[in-house]
Coordinates of C-alpha atoms in Angstrom, one line a residue:
M1 CA 64.1 -7.1 5.2
G2 CA 60.8 -7.1 3.9
R3 CA 61.0 -3.6 1.7
H4 CA 64.1 -5.1 0.1
I5 CA 61.6 -8.1 -1.3
L6 CA 59.0 -6.2 -2.6
K7 CA 61.1 -3.8 -4.0
R8 CA 62.1 -7.0 -6.2
E9 CA 59.3 -8.1 -6.2
Q10 CA 58.5 -4.1 -8.3
A11 CA 61.6 -5.0 -10.9
I12 CA 60.3 -8.4 -11.4
T13 CA 56.7 -7.3 -12.2
F14 CA 58.9 -4.6 -14.4
V15 CA 60.6 -7.1 -16.2
K16 CA 57.9 -9.6 -16.9
E17 CA 55.5 -6.5 -18.2
T18 CA 58.3 -5.4 -20.8
F19 CA 59.0 -9.1 -21.9
A20 CA 55.3 -9.6 -22.2
T21 CA 54.6 -6.8 -24.2
K22 CA 57.3 -6.5 -26.7
L23 CA 57.3 -10.7 -27.4
K24 CA 53.9 -9.8 -28.1
Q25 CA 54.7 -7.2 -30.8
A26 CA 57.5 -8.6 -32.5
L27 CA 55.2 -12.2 -32.6
N28 CA 52.2 -10.9 -33.2
L29 CA 50.7 -12.5 -30.6
I30 CA 47.0 -12.7 -29.1
P31 CA 47.2 -13.1 -25.2
V32 CA 44.5 -16.1 -24.5
S33 CA 43.3 -17.8 -21.2
S34 CA 45.0 -21.3 -20.0
P35 CA 44.2 -24.4 -18.0
I36 CA 45.6 -25.8 -15.1
V37 CA 44.5 -28.4 -15.5
V38 CA 43.7 -31.2 -18.3
L39 CA 41.4 -34.3 -18.7
D40 CA 43.8 -37.4 -18.3
G41 CA 44.2 -39.9 -20.9
T42 CA 43.9 -37.6 -24.1
G43 CA 47.2 -36.9 -24.7
I44 CA 46.6 -32.9 -24.2
N45 CA 49.3 -33.2 -21.6
D46 CA 53.1 -32.5 -22.5
D47 CA 54.4 -35.6 -21.4
L48 CA 58.3 -33.5 -21.4
N49 CA 60.7 -36.7 -21.3
G50 CA 58.0 -39.0 -21.2
I51 CA 59.0 -40.4 -17.6
E52 CA 57.5 -37.4 -15.6
R53 CA 54.4 -37.8 -13.1
P54 CA 51.7 -34.9 -13.3
V55 CA 49.7 -34.6 -10.3
S56 CA 47.0 -36.3 -10.7
F57 CA 42.7 -36.9 -9.1
P58 CA 39.9 -37.0 -9.7
I59 CA 36.8 -35.1 -10.3
K60 CA 33.5 -36.1 -8.6
S61 CA 31.1 -34.2 -11.1
L62 CA 32.8 -36.1 -14.1
Q63 CA 32.5 -39.8 -12.0
D64 CA 35.6 -39.8 -11.1
Q65 CA 37.0 -39.6 -14.3
R66 CA 40.8 -37.8 -13.9
A67 CA 42.4 -35.0 -14.5
V68 CA 45.5 -34.1 -14.6
V69 CA 47.5 -30.6 -14.2
V70 CA 50.0 -29.5 -17.0
H71 CA 53.5 -29.8 -17.5
S72 CA 53.4 -27.0 -20.0
L73 CA 50.9 -26.2 -22.6
A74 CA 53.1 -28.0 -25.9
K75 CA 49.7 -29.8 -27.3
W76 CA 46.9 -28.1 -26.0
K77 CA 48.1 -24.9 -28.0
R78 CA 47.8 -26.1 -30.9
I79 CA 44.3 -27.0 -30.5
R80 CA 43.7 -23.3 -29.8
L81 CA 45.1 -22.0 -32.7
K82 CA 42.1 -24.3 -34.6
E83 CA 39.2 -22.7 -32.3
L84 CA 40.2 -19.5 -32.3
E85 CA 40.2 -20.3 -35.9
L86 CA 43.2 -18.2 -36.7
E87 CA 45.4 -18.0 -40.1
P88 CA 48.8 -18.1 -40.8
E89 CA 51.2 -15.6 -38.6
E90 CA 48.8 -14.7 -35.8
G91 CA 49.1 -16.8 -32.5
I92 CA 48.3 -16.8 -28.9
L93 CA 50.2 -15.9 -25.4
T94 CA 49.1 -17.3 -22.6
D95 CA 50.8 -17.0 -19.0
M96 CA 51.2 -20.2 -18.0
R97 CA 51.7 -21.7 -14.2
A98 CA 52.4 -25.3 -14.1
L99 CA 53.5 -28.7 -11.8
R100 CA 56.3 -30.9 -12.4
P101 CA 56.6 -32.9 -8.8
D102 CA 59.9 -35.1 -10.3
E103 CA 61.7 -31.9 -10.9
D104 CA 64.7 -32.4 -9.1
Y105 CA 65.6 -29.2 -7.1
S106 CA 68.2 -26.2 -8.1
P107 CA 69.5 -23.1 -8.5
I108 CA 67.5 -23.2 -12.0
H109 CA 64.9 -25.8 -11.4
S110 CA 61.5 -25.6 -8.9
I111 CA 58.5 -27.5 -9.0
Y112 CA 56.1 -25.3 -9.8
V113 CA 56.9 -23.8 -13.7
D114 CA 56.0 -20.5 -15.0
Q115 CA 56.2 -19.2 -18.2
W116 CA 54.7 -17.3 -21.1
D117 CA 53.7 -20.4 -23.6
W118 CA 53.1 -18.9 -27.3
E119 CA 51.9 -20.8 -30.8
K120 CA 51.4 -19.5 -34.1
S121 CA 50.0 -20.7 -37.3
I122 CA 52.6 -21.1 -40.5
L123 CA 52.0 -22.0 -43.7
S124 CA 53.5 -25.6 -44.8
G125 CA 55.9 -24.6 -46.4
N126 CA 57.5 -22.1 -43.6
R127 CA 58.0 -26.0 -41.7
N128 CA 61.8 -25.0 -42.5
L129 CA 64.9 -24.3 -40.6
A130 CA 65.2 -21.1 -42.1
Y131 CA 61.2 -19.7 -41.1
L132 CA 63.0 -21.6 -37.4
K133 CA 66.1 -19.6 -37.5
E134 CA 63.8 -16.0 -38.2
T135 CA 61.8 -16.3 -35.1
V136 CA 64.3 -17.0 -32.5
E137 CA 66.0 -14.3 -34.0
K138 CA 63.0 -12.0 -32.9
I139 CA 62.8 -13.9 -29.6
Y140 CA 66.0 -12.7 -29.2
Q141 CA 65.7 -9.3 -30.5
V142 CA 63.0 -8.8 -27.4
I143 CA 65.6 -10.5 -24.7
F144 CA 67.8 -8.3 -25.8
D145 CA 65.8 -5.2 -25.9
T146 CA 64.3 -6.1 -22.2
E147 CA 68.4 -6.0 -20.3
Q148 CA 68.7 -2.8 -22.0
A149 CA 65.2 -1.6 -20.1
V150 CA 65.9 -2.9 -17.7
N151 CA 69.0 -1.7 -17.2
V152 CA 67.5 2.3 -17.9
Q153 CA 65.4 1.6 -15.4
Y154 CA 68.4 -0.5 -12.7
P155 CA 71.2 1.3 -14.5
H156 CA 73.4 -0.4 -11.8
I157 CA 71.6 -4.0 -14.0
E158 CA 74.7 -3.3 -16.3
P159 CA 73.7 -5.4 -19.8
I160 CA 75.6 -8.1 -20.9
L161 CA 74.4 -9.9 -24.0
P162 CA 75.7 -9.7 -26.7
E163 CA 73.8 -8.4 -30.3
T164 CA 73.2 -11.4 -32.4
I165 CA 72.2 -14.9 -31.9
H166 CA 74.3 -18.2 -32.9
F167 CA 73.0 -20.7 -34.2
I168 CA 74.5 -24.4 -34.1
S169 CA 72.9 -27.7 -35.2
A170 CA 73.4 -30.5 -31.6
E171 CA 75.4 -32.6 -34.1
E172 CA 78.2 -29.9 -34.9
L173 CA 78.1 -29.3 -31.3
L174 CA 79.2 -32.8 -30.8
Q175 CA 81.4 -32.8 -33.6
K176 CA 83.0 -29.2 -31.7
Y177 CA 83.0 -31.2 -28.4
P178 CA 83.2 -35.1 -29.4
N179 CA 84.5 -35.9 -25.8
S180 CA 81.8 -33.8 -23.6
T181 CA 78.5 -34.4 -22.5
G182 CA 75.3 -32.7 -23.6
K183 CA 75.8 -30.1 -20.6
E184 CA 79.1 -29.3 -21.1
R185 CA 79.1 -28.4 -25.0
E186 CA 76.5 -26.6 -24.1
N187 CA 78.4 -24.7 -21.8
A188 CA 81.4 -24.5 -24.4
I189 CA 79.6 -23.3 -26.4
A190 CA 77.1 -20.1 -24.1
K191 CA 80.3 -18.7 -22.6
E192 CA 82.1 -18.6 -26.3
Y193 CA 79.3 -16.8 -27.9
G194 CA 77.3 -15.1 -25.5
A195 CA 73.8 -16.3 -26.7
V196 CA 73.1 -19.6 -29.1
F197 CA 70.6 -21.9 -30.1
I198 CA 71.0 -25.2 -30.2
Y199 CA 68.8 -27.3 -32.8
G200 CA 68.0 -30.7 -33.6
I201 CA 67.4 -31.5 -30.1
G202 CA 66.1 -35.1 -29.8
G203 CA 67.0 -37.4 -32.1
S204 CA 69.9 -39.4 -31.5
L205 CA 73.5 -37.6 -33.2
T206 CA 75.9 -39.8 -34.2
N207 CA 77.1 -40.9 -31.3
G208 CA 73.9 -42.9 -31.0
E209 CA 72.4 -40.5 -28.4
P210 CA 70.2 -37.4 -28.7
H211 CA 71.5 -33.6 -27.6
D212 CA 69.5 -34.0 -24.5
G213 CA 65.0 -35.5 -24.0
R214 CA 62.3 -34.0 -26.3
A215 CA 58.5 -35.9 -26.5
A216 CA 57.6 -37.3 -29.6
D217 CA 55.1 -35.2 -30.1
Y218 CA 54.7 -31.7 -30.6
D219 CA 58.3 -30.3 -32.0
D220 CA 60.1 -32.5 -35.4
W221 CA 63.1 -32.7 -33.9
S222 CA 63.2 -36.4 -37.2
T223 CA 62.8 -34.1 -40.0
G224 CA 65.8 -32.5 -42.4
N225 CA 67.2 -29.1 -43.0
E226 CA 68.9 -27.2 -44.9
Q227 CA 71.8 -28.0 -43.1
G228 CA 72.1 -31.0 -43.7
Y229 CA 71.3 -32.2 -40.2
H230 CA 67.7 -33.9 -38.6
G231 CA 65.5 -31.4 -36.7
L232 CA 63.6 -28.6 -37.1
N233 CA 63.5 -27.2 -33.2
G234 CA 65.7 -26.6 -30.4
D235 CA 66.7 -24.2 -27.1
I236 CA 67.6 -20.9 -26.7
L237 CA 71.1 -20.8 -24.5
V238 CA 73.1 -17.4 -22.8
W239 CA 75.8 -17.3 -20.7
N240 CA 75.3 -16.4 -17.2
P241 CA 78.1 -15.6 -15.1
I242 CA 76.1 -15.3 -12.2
L243 CA 76.0 -19.0 -12.0
N244 CA 78.9 -20.0 -13.9
T245 CA 76.9 -21.8 -16.4
A246 CA 74.7 -21.9 -20.0
F247 CA 71.0 -20.9 -19.1
E248 CA 68.0 -22.4 -21.0
L249 CA 65.6 -19.3 -21.4
S250 CA 63.1 -21.1 -24.0
S251 CA 62.5 -24.5 -25.7
M252 CA 60.7 -24.7 -28.4
G253 CA 60.2 -25.5 -32.8
I254 CA 57.8 -26.1 -35.7
R255 CA 55.6 -28.7 -34.6
V256 CA 55.4 -32.0 -35.9
D257 CA 53.1 -32.8 -39.3
K258 CA 52.0 -36.3 -40.1
K259 CA 54.6 -38.0 -41.1
A260 CA 57.2 -36.7 -38.2
L261 CA 55.2 -37.6 -36.2
L262 CA 54.8 -41.4 -37.0
T263 CA 58.1 -41.0 -37.9
Q264 CA 58.8 -40.1 -33.5
L265 CA 56.1 -42.4 -32.6
E266 CA 57.7 -45.4 -33.7
I267 CA 61.6 -44.5 -33.0
R268 CA 60.0 -44.3 -29.7
N269 CA 57.5 -47.4 -29.7
S270 CA 54.6 -45.0 -28.9
L271 CA 52.7 -45.9 -31.6
D272 CA 50.1 -46.4 -29.6
R273 CA 49.7 -43.3 -28.4
Q274 CA 48.1 -42.4 -32.2
K275 CA 44.8 -43.5 -30.6
L276 CA 44.5 -40.7 -28.6
T277 CA 42.6 -38.0 -29.0
F278 CA 45.4 -35.0 -29.6
H279 CA 46.7 -36.9 -31.9
Q280 CA 43.5 -38.7 -33.8
M281 CA 43.1 -34.7 -34.7
L282 CA 46.3 -34.3 -36.2
L283 CA 46.5 -37.5 -37.9
N284 CA 43.2 -36.2 -39.4
D285 CA 44.4 -33.4 -40.7
L286 CA 42.3 -31.3 -37.9
L287 CA 44.6 -28.8 -36.5
P288 CA 47.4 -26.4 -38.5
E289 CA 50.7 -26.3 -38.7
S290 CA 52.5 -24.5 -36.3
I291 CA 55.2 -23.0 -34.1
G292 CA 55.5 -22.5 -30.6
G293 CA 57.5 -22.5 -27.8
G294 CA 57.9 -21.8 -23.7
I295 CA 59.6 -19.1 -22.5
G296 CA 60.6 -18.9 -18.5
Q297 CA 59.4 -16.6 -16.6
S298 CA 61.7 -17.2 -13.5
R299 CA 64.0 -17.3 -16.1
I300 CA 63.8 -14.5 -17.3
C301 CA 64.0 -12.6 -14.3
M302 CA 66.8 -13.7 -12.8
F303 CA 68.5 -13.3 -16.1
M304 CA 67.7 -9.8 -16.2
L305 CA 68.3 -8.8 -12.6
K306 CA 71.1 -11.2 -12.5
L307 CA 69.8 -13.3 -9.4
E308 CA 71.7 -16.4 -8.6
H309 CA 68.7 -18.3 -7.7
I310 CA 65.5 -18.8 -9.2
G311 CA 63.5 -18.8 -5.8
Q312 CA 64.4 -15.1 -5.9
V313 CA 62.0 -14.9 -8.1
Q314 CA 59.6 -17.3 -7.9
V315 CA 57.5 -18.4 -4.8
S316 CA 57.6 -22.3 -4.7
I317 CA 58.5 -24.8 -1.7
W318 CA 61.6 -25.7 -0.7
D319 CA 64.1 -28.0 1.6
Q320 CA 64.0 -26.0 4.9
L321 CA 67.3 -26.8 5.0
K322 CA 68.8 -25.5 2.2
K323 CA 66.6 -22.5 2.4
T324 CA 68.5 -21.5 6.0
E325 CA 71.6 -22.3 4.2
L326 CA 71.2 -19.9 0.8
L327 CA 70.1 -17.0 3.7
D328 CA 73.6 -17.2 5.0
K329 CA 75.1 -16.7 2.1
G330 CA 72.9 -13.5 1.5
V331 CA 70.0 -14.8 -0.6
E332 CA 67.0 -14.2 0.6
L333 CA 63.6 -17.1 -1.2
L334 CA 60.5 -15.1 -2.5

């Protein structure tokens, strides 16, 4: 049992090193250190859908000022771009670790989150759908090439990804499957194309509902795009035949400018947040225009190694009964 797990750990390391190396080259990213905690009340932590509770604690040496364990580094990275004085088309890559205690357990969800968080400075003229698609295609090429490299290293793991990724707006997807839920629509389109980027996630569609939730203050989901829809953000999904479902590998997008920030805060009835540190920096032209996202490390490893549970590629806390049930099925968690 132990040697079997050790071999899997070596395969996980191979996948992570291969992917990270190729991603740095594809997007011109510089690896940087990143925090596990940030101060509360600054607006820097990722609020996800706005309802998830972060892990928080008082800091004795700061008169019990509270800190929160990050959910992700969506906003911190943009501040870091400014601090490092990076030029347009230069970016950063972090090896992020986060805790999301309100996450519901599933074969693809854990309270422990590990992802490649990346951010790149861009020119204001590149705040458009064409630039977003170009960036997605570069990331997808890295995903595709990593799967090919895994096949060379481990010939018994056969590649399944298509050579290209399909693009569709969340509104077009709704019109294509008007009687389906958001997740059902994702399953249908991912199964049809094998790999898809759904863009325009966060704002309400013509059915009055968003495709999925997004925070108001990092991805731009409200600006009109060249296709006549709204949104300069989205998700990279692939079809996972092991789990028989659409499988999200990355959430990403062009970040809000001042106009989009105020629009989205107003839509979410959160205009009071403009007083926070991060938001003030953006509203006072102290932050660069940027594009960025997170790519799940455990998700990438699951997909590349054709495994069925996230606990097979990361160490986290699991319900003991569930661990026993999985072990009885031959699924051995780390």
